[in-house]
């Protein structure tokens, strides 16, 4: 890393030295060139964090599963404004593909209570969604589809293409762009995973939201999505819950956004048309989000911020995005489940260097 980014290096290591971070990686590309690659802390009780350490990044994976479906849009196999039921016969809610991608489909929570083991039963959870009535008229309001997003988007991919979304991601995006990330890890990749841990004992309660709230319903079903015994298990790591269980390195996420920022080309390999990237990253919904309880600007799978950046943060502190105005991409992956103030401080340091 060049001396230009010494302030970022110092801030990253201050987080570790203070105990506010216990295991993480940071990757920043500037003008398409790797500028920062940092790792620190522990992957688990016996292993240090390495550049190839994978970690679950919660909602940072939502844009990734969205890109799988957008690949099919780009190829003319899916129409954004067609109803989901055209591709998924029997799907009850009259939502369009675009409304699914923008969290306005009206299915922010799985409708049938399921135990943690149900995450391994893709067909069951998709059948629950297909039979459900939406909680509002599609397109009328947004609520982040916290756990359901990946099944809605991923089942559309499977229905149209035939491949499970994890395989589609590996063969159509991660492989061609050499990105170290995926859903449904095999045994070898599971051995590279960092163990998630709570930054404080109150974290799962705060992350779950008030009992009975939309947030609590959305992140509490199937059970176990905030439980370390589930999150660090082969069950979770080895199955596909695409809204929240992408496992990735920081380098892979930064490079993914670098490819998008370049109009769909990375290292000479074009995966998306420039027009598709433009459509995917423009604001499609600007208004209240009933789960996040704040104004939110949704693109096709990402959040758009007032400074023009687009990407996604995840529960616990991981984040990845592109900043077109400043010309950089940023990815922070952490096993220390806590607030996003760590990312805020790193970004402040980064901006001081640009």
mmCIF file of C-alpha atoms in Angstrom:
data_model
loop_
_atom_site.group_PDB
_atom_site.id
_atom_site.type_symbol
_atom_site.label_atom_id
_atom_site.label_comp_id
_atom_site.label_asym_id
_atom_site.label_seq_id
_atom_site.Cartn_x
_atom_site.Cartn_y
_atom_site.Cartn_z
ATOM 1 C CA UNK A 1 0.000 0.000 0.000
ATOM 2 C CA UNK A 2 1.355 3.421 -0.955
ATOM 3 C CA UNK A 3 2.192 6.104 1.592
ATOM 4 C CA UNK A 4 -0.688 8.126 0.154
ATOM 5 C CA UNK A 5 -3.129 5.947 2.119
ATOM 6 C CA UNK A 6 -1.209 5.823 5.396
ATOM 7 C CA UNK A 7 -4.138 7.450 7.220
ATOM 8 C CA UNK A 8 -6.384 4.561 6.218
ATOM 9 C CA UNK A 9 -3.799 2.042 7.411
ATOM 10 C CA UNK A 10 -3.488 3.845 10.728
ATOM 11 C CA UNK A 11 -7.243 4.051 11.284
ATOM 12 C CA UNK A 12 -7.704 0.367 10.479
ATOM 13 C CA UNK A 13 -5.054 -0.671 12.967
ATOM 14 C CA UNK A 14 -6.386 1.739 15.593
ATOM 15 C CA UNK A 15 -9.717 -0.104 15.414
ATOM 16 C CA UNK A 16 -7.944 -3.387 16.076
ATOM 17 C CA UNK A 17 -5.734 -2.005 18.824
ATOM 18 C CA UNK A 18 -8.717 -0.520 20.647
ATOM 19 C CA UNK A 19 -10.709 -3.769 20.528
ATOM 20 C CA UNK A 20 -13.508 -2.165 18.512
ATOM 21 C CA UNK A 21 -12.537 -4.602 15.771
ATOM 22 C CA UNK A 22 -11.335 -8.179 16.270
ATOM 23 C CA UNK A 23 -11.081 -9.502 12.732
ATOM 24 C CA UNK A 24 -11.586 -7.774 9.403
ATOM 25 C CA UNK A 25 -10.324 -6.950 5.930
ATOM 26 C CA UNK A 26 -10.408 -3.726 3.937
ATOM 27 C CA UNK A 27 -10.032 -3.308 0.177
ATOM 28 C CA UNK A 28 -10.146 -0.065 -1.801
ATOM 29 C CA UNK A 29 -9.634 0.415 -5.529
ATOM 30 C CA UNK A 30 -9.060 3.943 -6.847
ATOM 31 C CA UNK A 31 -9.513 4.674 -10.554
ATOM 32 C CA UNK A 32 -9.685 0.934 -11.139
ATOM 33 C CA UNK A 33 -6.349 0.208 -9.437
ATOM 34 C CA UNK A 34 -5.937 -1.602 -6.096
ATOM 35 C CA UNK A 35 -4.968 1.058 -3.564
ATOM 36 C CA UNK A 36 -5.571 -0.528 -0.142
ATOM 37 C CA UNK A 37 -5.497 -4.168 0.919
ATOM 38 C CA UNK A 38 -5.476 -4.676 4.696
ATOM 39 C CA UNK A 39 -6.253 -7.585 6.983
ATOM 40 C CA UNK A 40 -6.039 -7.842 10.739
ATOM 41 C CA UNK A 41 -7.208 -9.676 13.809
ATOM 42 C CA UNK A 42 -8.373 -13.257 14.045
ATOM 43 C CA UNK A 43 -10.522 -15.468 11.853
ATOM 44 C CA UNK A 44 -11.251 -17.690 14.845
ATOM 45 C CA UNK A 45 -9.574 -18.725 18.084
ATOM 46 C CA UNK A 46 -6.621 -20.322 16.295
ATOM 47 C CA UNK A 47 -6.199 -18.589 12.919
ATOM 48 C CA UNK A 48 -5.204 -15.070 11.919
ATOM 49 C CA UNK A 49 -7.219 -13.234 9.277
ATOM 50 C CA UNK A 50 -5.664 -13.808 5.864
ATOM 51 C CA UNK A 51 -6.295 -12.185 2.472
ATOM 52 C CA UNK A 52 -8.277 -15.296 1.441
ATOM 53 C CA UNK A 53 -10.392 -15.457 4.616
ATOM 54 C CA UNK A 54 -14.085 -15.678 3.774
ATOM 55 C CA UNK A 55 -16.756 -14.239 6.038
ATOM 56 C CA UNK A 56 -20.529 -13.945 5.987
ATOM 57 C CA UNK A 57 -21.463 -10.390 5.046
ATOM 58 C CA UNK A 58 -25.262 -10.393 5.507
ATOM 59 C CA UNK A 59 -27.012 -7.929 3.142
ATOM 60 C CA UNK A 60 -23.822 -7.002 1.318
ATOM 61 C CA UNK A 61 -24.785 -10.057 -0.730
ATOM 62 C CA UNK A 62 -28.101 -8.627 -1.945
ATOM 63 C CA UNK A 63 -26.573 -6.724 -4.901
ATOM 64 C CA UNK A 64 -24.676 -9.893 -5.809
ATOM 65 C CA UNK A 65 -27.792 -12.043 -6.147
ATOM 66 C CA UNK A 66 -29.490 -9.144 -7.946
ATOM 67 C CA UNK A 67 -26.653 -9.145 -10.494
ATOM 68 C CA UNK A 68 -27.368 -12.805 -11.241
ATOM 69 C CA UNK A 69 -30.914 -11.917 -12.293
ATOM 70 C CA UNK A 70 -29.736 -8.784 -14.076
ATOM 71 C CA UNK A 71 -27.410 -10.957 -16.150
ATOM 72 C CA UNK A 72 -30.527 -12.617 -17.552
ATOM 73 C CA UNK A 73 -32.170 -9.232 -18.075
ATOM 74 C CA UNK A 74 -29.103 -8.104 -20.004
ATOM 75 C CA UNK A 75 -29.336 -11.188 -22.216
ATOM 76 C CA UNK A 76 -32.978 -10.535 -23.016
ATOM 77 C CA UNK A 77 -34.268 -13.560 -21.121
ATOM 78 C CA UNK A 78 -36.081 -11.593 -18.404
ATOM 79 C CA UNK A 79 -38.179 -8.422 -18.704
ATOM 80 C CA UNK A 80 -37.942 -6.127 -15.698
ATOM 81 C CA UNK A 81 -41.564 -5.038 -16.035
ATOM 82 C CA UNK A 82 -43.073 -8.489 -16.528
ATOM 83 C CA UNK A 83 -44.931 -10.067 -13.644
ATOM 84 C CA UNK A 84 -43.014 -12.629 -11.629
ATOM 85 C CA UNK A 85 -45.772 -15.182 -12.305
ATOM 86 C CA UNK A 86 -44.843 -15.254 -16.006
ATOM 87 C CA UNK A 87 -41.543 -16.887 -15.047
ATOM 88 C CA UNK A 88 -42.711 -18.523 -11.825
ATOM 89 C CA UNK A 89 -46.146 -20.085 -12.441
ATOM 90 C CA UNK A 90 -48.332 -20.096 -9.346
ATOM 91 C CA UNK A 91 -46.677 -17.039 -7.825
ATOM 92 C CA UNK A 92 -49.648 -15.322 -6.205
ATOM 93 C CA UNK A 93 -48.523 -11.743 -5.530
ATOM 94 C CA UNK A 94 -48.910 -9.565 -8.681
ATOM 95 C CA UNK A 95 -45.425 -8.082 -8.407
ATOM 96 C CA UNK A 96 -43.090 -7.409 -11.318
ATOM 97 C CA UNK A 97 -39.445 -8.389 -11.536
ATOM 98 C CA UNK A 98 -38.500 -4.736 -11.064
ATOM 99 C CA UNK A 99 -40.578 -4.545 -7.879
ATOM 100 C CA UNK A 100 -38.852 -7.625 -6.501
ATOM 101 C CA UNK A 101 -35.441 -6.092 -7.198
ATOM 102 C CA UNK A 102 -36.411 -2.766 -5.560
ATOM 103 C CA UNK A 103 -37.862 -4.223 -2.347
ATOM 104 C CA UNK A 104 -41.360 -3.035 -3.241
ATOM 105 C CA UNK A 105 -42.944 -6.442 -3.979
ATOM 106 C CA UNK A 106 -44.750 -6.603 -0.626
ATOM 107 C CA UNK A 107 -43.099 -9.801 0.648
ATOM 108 C CA UNK A 108 -40.589 -8.563 3.234
ATOM 109 C CA UNK A 109 -40.954 -11.586 5.537
ATOM 110 C CA UNK A 110 -41.465 -15.304 5.046
ATOM 111 C CA UNK A 111 -45.150 -15.868 5.820
ATOM 112 C CA UNK A 112 -44.913 -19.260 7.563
ATOM 113 C CA UNK A 113 -42.831 -19.658 10.751
ATOM 114 C CA UNK A 114 -39.956 -22.041 10.086
ATOM 115 C CA UNK A 115 -37.106 -23.424 12.233
ATOM 116 C CA UNK A 116 -33.435 -22.827 11.477
ATOM 117 C CA UNK A 117 -33.192 -26.144 9.631
ATOM 118 C CA UNK A 118 -35.554 -24.808 6.978
ATOM 119 C CA UNK A 119 -32.774 -22.712 5.427
ATOM 120 C CA UNK A 120 -31.626 -25.921 3.755
ATOM 121 C CA UNK A 121 -35.055 -26.444 2.155
ATOM 122 C CA UNK A 122 -35.074 -24.036 -0.791
ATOM 123 C CA UNK A 123 -38.252 -25.443 -2.319
ATOM 124 C CA UNK A 124 -40.214 -25.131 0.919
ATOM 125 C CA UNK A 125 -39.310 -21.482 1.467
ATOM 126 C CA UNK A 126 -39.993 -20.599 -2.165
ATOM 127 C CA UNK A 127 -43.374 -22.340 -1.977
ATOM 128 C CA UNK A 128 -44.209 -20.279 1.106
ATOM 129 C CA UNK A 129 -43.453 -17.099 -0.843
ATOM 130 C CA UNK A 130 -45.309 -18.191 -3.969
ATOM 131 C CA UNK A 131 -48.502 -18.876 -2.007
ATOM 132 C CA UNK A 132 -48.436 -15.636 -0.030
ATOM 133 C CA UNK A 133 -50.497 -12.516 -0.523
ATOM 134 C CA UNK A 134 -48.358 -9.387 -0.478
ATOM 135 C CA UNK A 135 -48.498 -7.179 2.585
ATOM 136 C CA UNK A 136 -49.207 -4.139 0.393
ATOM 137 C CA UNK A 137 -49.896 -3.341 -3.244
ATOM 138 C CA UNK A 138 -46.676 -4.024 -5.137
ATOM 139 C CA UNK A 139 -44.820 -0.850 -6.000
ATOM 140 C CA UNK A 140 -46.661 1.329 -3.493
ATOM 141 C CA UNK A 141 -44.024 1.347 -0.747
ATOM 142 C CA UNK A 142 -40.704 -0.297 0.079
ATOM 143 C CA UNK A 143 -39.533 -2.429 2.961
ATOM 144 C CA UNK A 144 -36.189 -4.143 2.705
ATOM 145 C CA UNK A 145 -36.916 -7.786 1.929
ATOM 146 C CA UNK A 146 -34.402 -8.765 4.558
ATOM 147 C CA UNK A 147 -34.388 -12.581 4.392
ATOM 148 C CA UNK A 148 -36.785 -13.146 1.457
ATOM 149 C CA UNK A 149 -34.915 -11.159 -1.199
ATOM 150 C CA UNK A 150 -32.504 -13.897 -2.151
ATOM 151 C CA UNK A 151 -35.187 -16.542 -2.550
ATOM 152 C CA UNK A 152 -37.385 -14.275 -4.654
ATOM 153 C CA UNK A 153 -34.507 -13.253 -6.910
ATOM 154 C CA UNK A 154 -32.734 -16.596 -6.843
ATOM 155 C CA UNK A 155 -35.835 -18.600 -7.722
ATOM 156 C CA UNK A 156 -36.424 -16.333 -10.715
ATOM 157 C CA UNK A 157 -32.892 -17.148 -11.847
ATOM 158 C CA UNK A 158 -33.502 -20.865 -11.378
ATOM 159 C CA UNK A 159 -36.865 -20.807 -13.141
ATOM 160 C CA UNK A 160 -35.462 -19.018 -16.181
ATOM 161 C CA UNK A 161 -31.976 -20.513 -16.393
ATOM 162 C CA UNK A 162 -32.322 -23.892 -14.669
ATOM 163 C CA UNK A 163 -29.291 -23.515 -12.429
ATOM 164 C CA UNK A 164 -29.435 -22.769 -8.680
ATOM 165 C CA UNK A 165 -28.353 -19.204 -8.060
ATOM 166 C CA UNK A 166 -25.160 -20.248 -6.257
ATOM 167 C CA UNK A 167 -24.005 -22.206 -9.283
ATOM 168 C CA UNK A 168 -25.100 -19.412 -11.612
ATOM 169 C CA UNK A 169 -23.054 -16.904 -9.610
ATOM 170 C CA UNK A 170 -19.986 -19.161 -9.670
ATOM 171 C CA UNK A 171 -20.145 -19.878 -13.399
ATOM 172 C CA UNK A 172 -21.386 -16.582 -14.818
ATOM 173 C CA UNK A 173 -19.901 -13.881 -12.559
ATOM 174 C CA UNK A 174 -17.446 -15.059 -9.902
ATOM 175 C CA UNK A 175 -15.569 -17.349 -12.251
ATOM 176 C CA UNK A 176 -15.108 -14.981 -15.211
ATOM 177 C CA UNK A 177 -14.152 -12.062 -12.939
ATOM 178 C CA UNK A 178 -12.073 -14.246 -10.562
ATOM 179 C CA UNK A 179 -14.034 -13.165 -7.484
ATOM 180 C CA UNK A 180 -13.543 -15.095 -4.258
ATOM 181 C CA UNK A 181 -17.139 -15.163 -3.076
ATOM 182 C CA UNK A 182 -20.111 -17.487 -3.182
ATOM 183 C CA UNK A 183 -23.249 -19.072 -1.789
ATOM 184 C CA UNK A 184 -23.404 -22.650 -0.560
ATOM 185 C CA UNK A 185 -19.721 -23.237 0.162
ATOM 186 C CA UNK A 186 -18.075 -26.619 -0.199
ATOM 187 C CA UNK A 187 -16.083 -28.136 2.664
ATOM 188 C CA UNK A 188 -12.757 -26.682 1.533
ATOM 189 C CA UNK A 189 -14.098 -23.136 1.349
ATOM 190 C CA UNK A 190 -15.867 -23.512 4.689
ATOM 191 C CA UNK A 191 -12.452 -24.120 6.249
ATOM 192 C CA UNK A 192 -11.457 -20.610 5.131
ATOM 193 C CA UNK A 193 -14.398 -18.946 6.882
ATOM 194 C CA UNK A 194 -14.015 -16.622 9.824
ATOM 195 C CA UNK A 195 -16.286 -17.270 12.785
ATOM 196 C CA UNK A 196 -18.750 -14.466 13.381
ATOM 197 C CA UNK A 197 -18.908 -13.124 16.943
ATOM 198 C CA UNK A 198 -20.995 -10.549 18.742
ATOM 199 C CA UNK A 199 -19.414 -7.169 19.348
ATOM 200 C CA UNK A 200 -21.526 -7.013 22.507
ATOM 201 C CA UNK A 201 -24.054 -9.285 24.217
ATOM 202 C CA UNK A 202 -26.919 -6.985 23.253
ATOM 203 C CA UNK A 203 -26.222 -7.145 19.497
ATOM 204 C CA UNK A 204 -28.692 -9.911 18.508
ATOM 205 C CA UNK A 205 -31.509 -8.247 20.455
ATOM 206 C CA UNK A 206 -30.869 -4.860 18.862
ATOM 207 C CA UNK A 207 -30.462 -6.349 15.393
ATOM 208 C CA UNK A 208 -33.781 -8.192 15.711
ATOM 209 C CA UNK A 209 -35.831 -5.068 16.414
ATOM 210 C CA UNK A 210 -38.865 -4.704 18.664
ATOM 211 C CA UNK A 211 -40.861 -7.894 19.254
ATOM 212 C CA UNK A 212 -43.752 -8.127 16.806
ATOM 213 C CA UNK A 213 -42.343 -5.461 14.485
ATOM 214 C CA UNK A 214 -41.934 -5.919 10.761
ATOM 215 C CA UNK A 215 -38.183 -6.042 11.279
ATOM 216 C CA UNK A 216 -38.513 -8.791 13.883
ATOM 217 C CA UNK A 217 -40.733 -10.838 11.572
ATOM 218 C CA UNK A 218 -38.389 -10.301 8.640
ATOM 219 C CA UNK A 219 -35.085 -11.209 10.306
ATOM 220 C CA UNK A 220 -36.434 -13.832 12.704
ATOM 221 C CA UNK A 221 -37.863 -16.337 10.232
ATOM 222 C CA UNK A 222 -36.500 -18.869 9.553
ATOM 223 C CA UNK A 223 -35.021 -18.860 13.015
ATOM 224 C CA UNK A 224 -31.293 -18.718 13.623
ATOM 225 C CA UNK A 225 -30.188 -15.891 11.362
ATOM 226 C CA UNK A 226 -28.798 -13.967 14.340
ATOM 227 C CA UNK A 227 -27.623 -17.035 16.302
ATOM 228 C CA UNK A 228 -23.883 -17.738 16.229
ATOM 229 C CA UNK A 229 -24.420 -21.484 16.590
ATOM 230 C CA UNK A 230 -26.295 -21.363 13.280
ATOM 231 C CA UNK A 231 -24.268 -18.677 11.506
ATOM 232 C CA UNK A 232 -20.964 -20.501 12.072
ATOM 233 C CA UNK A 233 -22.328 -23.941 11.239
ATOM 234 C CA UNK A 234 -21.911 -26.079 8.112
ATOM 235 C CA UNK A 235 -25.693 -25.844 7.701
ATOM 236 C CA UNK A 236 -25.558 -22.072 7.166
ATOM 237 C CA UNK A 237 -22.297 -21.926 5.255
ATOM 238 C CA UNK A 238 -23.145 -24.847 3.011
ATOM 239 C CA UNK A 239 -26.618 -23.788 1.907
ATOM 240 C CA UNK A 240 -27.965 -20.825 -0.050
ATOM 241 C CA UNK A 241 -29.744 -17.979 1.737
ATOM 242 C CA UNK A 242 -28.738 -15.399 -0.862
ATOM 243 C CA UNK A 243 -30.179 -12.339 0.873
ATOM 244 C CA UNK A 244 -27.864 -12.754 3.844
ATOM 245 C CA UNK A 245 -25.302 -15.560 3.596
ATOM 246 C CA UNK A 246 -22.885 -14.546 0.877
ATOM 247 C CA UNK A 247 -19.363 -15.417 2.050
ATOM 248 C CA UNK A 248 -16.704 -13.209 0.509
ATOM 249 C CA UNK A 249 -13.305 -11.596 0.769
ATOM 250 C CA UNK A 250 -12.995 -7.828 0.816
ATOM 251 C CA UNK A 251 -10.853 -7.983 -2.316
ATOM 252 C CA UNK A 252 -13.592 -9.784 -4.246
ATOM 253 C CA UNK A 253 -16.246 -7.246 -3.277
ATOM 254 C CA UNK A 254 -14.081 -4.247 -4.134
ATOM 255 C CA UNK A 255 -13.212 -5.747 -7.510
ATOM 256 C CA UNK A 256 -16.872 -6.552 -8.216
ATOM 257 C CA UNK A 257 -17.765 -2.880 -7.787
ATOM 258 C CA UNK A 258 -14.719 -1.850 -9.803
ATOM 259 C CA UNK A 259 -16.098 -3.870 -12.693
ATOM 260 C CA UNK A 260 -19.496 -2.219 -12.363
ATOM 261 C CA UNK A 261 -17.941 1.234 -12.066
ATOM 262 C CA UNK A 262 -16.118 0.537 -15.329
ATOM 263 C CA UNK A 263 -19.422 -0.128 -17.063
ATOM 264 C CA UNK A 264 -19.491 -3.903 -16.705
ATOM 265 C CA UNK A 265 -15.902 -4.826 -17.592
ATOM 266 C CA UNK A 266 -13.179 -6.087 -15.270
ATOM 267 C CA UNK A 267 -9.669 -7.099 -16.361
ATOM 268 C CA UNK A 268 -10.815 -7.048 -19.971
ATOM 269 C CA UNK A 269 -13.775 -9.350 -19.363
ATOM 270 C CA UNK A 270 -17.170 -7.797 -20.106
ATOM 271 C CA UNK A 271 -20.093 -9.342 -18.213
ATOM 272 C CA UNK A 272 -22.687 -6.572 -18.408
ATOM 273 C CA UNK A 273 -23.575 -3.937 -20.947
ATOM 274 C CA UNK A 274 -22.986 -0.329 -19.959
ATOM 275 C CA UNK A 275 -26.714 0.312 -20.416
ATOM 276 C CA UNK A 276 -27.582 -2.439 -17.963
ATOM 277 C CA UNK A 277 -25.185 -1.042 -15.364
ATOM 278 C CA UNK A 278 -26.701 2.424 -15.799
ATOM 279 C CA UNK A 279 -30.212 1.069 -15.309
ATOM 280 C CA UNK A 280 -29.183 -1.129 -12.384
ATOM 281 C CA UNK A 281 -27.550 1.727 -10.470
ATOM 282 C CA UNK A 282 -30.107 4.510 -10.966
ATOM 283 C CA UNK A 283 -32.696 5.312 -8.293
ATOM 284 C CA UNK A 284 -35.858 3.314 -8.888
ATOM 285 C CA UNK A 285 -37.613 4.013 -5.572
ATOM 286 C CA UNK A 286 -37.193 7.074 -3.346
ATOM 287 C CA UNK A 287 -39.326 7.139 -0.235
ATOM 288 C CA UNK A 288 -40.052 5.544 3.097
ATOM 289 C CA UNK A 289 -38.747 2.078 3.823
ATOM 290 C CA UNK A 290 -41.025 0.401 6.360
ATOM 291 C CA UNK A 291 -38.380 -1.984 7.669
ATOM 292 C CA UNK A 292 -35.475 0.462 7.849
ATOM 293 C CA UNK A 293 -37.766 3.226 9.176
ATOM 294 C CA UNK A 294 -36.119 5.924 7.110
ATOM 295 C CA UNK A 295 -36.073 7.409 3.661
ATOM 296 C CA UNK A 296 -34.280 5.027 1.334
ATOM 297 C CA UNK A 297 -33.328 5.211 -2.324
ATOM 298 C CA UNK A 298 -33.334 1.770 -3.912
ATOM 299 C CA UNK A 299 -31.728 0.891 -7.221
ATOM 300 C CA UNK A 300 -32.103 -2.597 -8.704
ATOM 301 C CA UNK A 301 -30.590 -4.341 -5.715
ATOM 302 C CA UNK A 302 -28.540 -1.580 -4.089
ATOM 303 C CA UNK A 303 -28.991 1.496 -1.939
ATOM 304 C CA UNK A 304 -28.166 4.836 -3.538
ATOM 305 C CA UNK A 305 -26.739 7.526 -1.275
ATOM 306 C CA UNK A 306 -27.024 11.322 -1.611
ATOM 307 C CA UNK A 307 -23.338 11.590 -2.564
ATOM 308 C CA UNK A 308 -24.060 9.424 -5.627
ATOM 309 C CA UNK A 309 -22.493 6.230 -4.309
ATOM 310 C CA UNK A 310 -24.283 2.899 -4.639
ATOM 311 C CA UNK A 311 -23.858 -0.424 -2.877
ATOM 312 C CA UNK A 312 -24.989 -2.126 0.301
ATOM 313 C CA UNK A 313 -24.146 -2.525 3.952
ATOM 314 C CA UNK A 314 -24.938 -5.583 6.020
ATOM 315 C CA UNK A 315 -25.996 -6.281 9.569
ATOM 316 C CA UNK A 316 -22.937 -6.271 11.779
ATOM 317 C CA UNK A 317 -20.757 -3.823 9.880
ATOM 318 C CA UNK A 318 -19.656 -5.267 6.537
ATOM 319 C CA UNK A 319 -20.135 -2.915 3.573
ATOM 320 C CA UNK A 320 -19.259 -2.589 -0.106
ATOM 321 C CA UNK A 321 -19.972 0.135 -2.641
ATOM 322 C CA UNK A 322 -18.787 2.292 -5.523
ATOM 323 C CA UNK A 323 -18.353 6.062 -5.396
ATOM 324 C CA UNK A 324 -18.442 7.291 -9.007
ATOM 325 C CA UNK A 325 -17.814 10.924 -8.073
ATOM 326 C CA UNK A 326 -14.553 10.184 -6.264
ATOM 327 C CA UNK A 327 -13.649 7.231 -8.481
ATOM 328 C CA UNK A 328 -13.191 4.534 -5.863
ATOM 329 C CA UNK A 329 -14.718 1.272 -4.686
ATOM 330 C CA UNK A 330 -14.686 0.183 -1.049
ATOM 331 C CA UNK A 331 -15.212 -3.134 0.731
ATOM 332 C CA UNK A 332 -14.984 -3.883 4.439
ATOM 333 C CA UNK A 333 -15.626 -7.400 5.708
ATOM 334 C CA UNK A 334 -15.788 -8.137 9.406
ATOM 335 C CA UNK A 335 -16.554 -11.002 11.767
ATOM 336 C CA UNK A 336 -17.122 -8.577 14.666
ATOM 337 C CA UNK A 337 -20.870 -7.912 14.638
ATOM 338 C CA UNK A 338 -21.378 -4.336 15.754
ATOM 339 C CA UNK A 339 -22.256 -0.902 14.356
ATOM 340 C CA UNK A 340 -21.158 0.712 11.099
ATOM 341 C CA UNK A 341 -19.162 3.449 12.863
ATOM 342 C CA UNK A 342 -15.961 1.586 11.967
ATOM 343 C CA UNK A 343 -16.721 1.993 8.282
ATOM 344 C CA UNK A 344 -17.604 5.665 8.791
ATOM 345 C CA UNK A 345 -14.185 6.315 10.329
ATOM 346 C CA UNK A 346 -12.340 4.428 7.608
ATOM 347 C CA UNK A 347 -14.185 6.378 4.916
ATOM 348 C CA UNK A 348 -13.326 9.644 6.634
ATOM 349 C CA UNK A 349 -9.665 8.644 6.551
ATOM 350 C CA UNK A 350 -9.919 7.547 2.928
ATOM 351 C CA UNK A 351 -11.509 10.801 1.811
ATOM 352 C CA UNK A 352 -8.703 12.715 3.496
ATOM 353 C CA UNK A 353 -6.267 10.871 1.206
ATOM 354 C CA UNK A 354 -8.062 11.432 -2.090
#
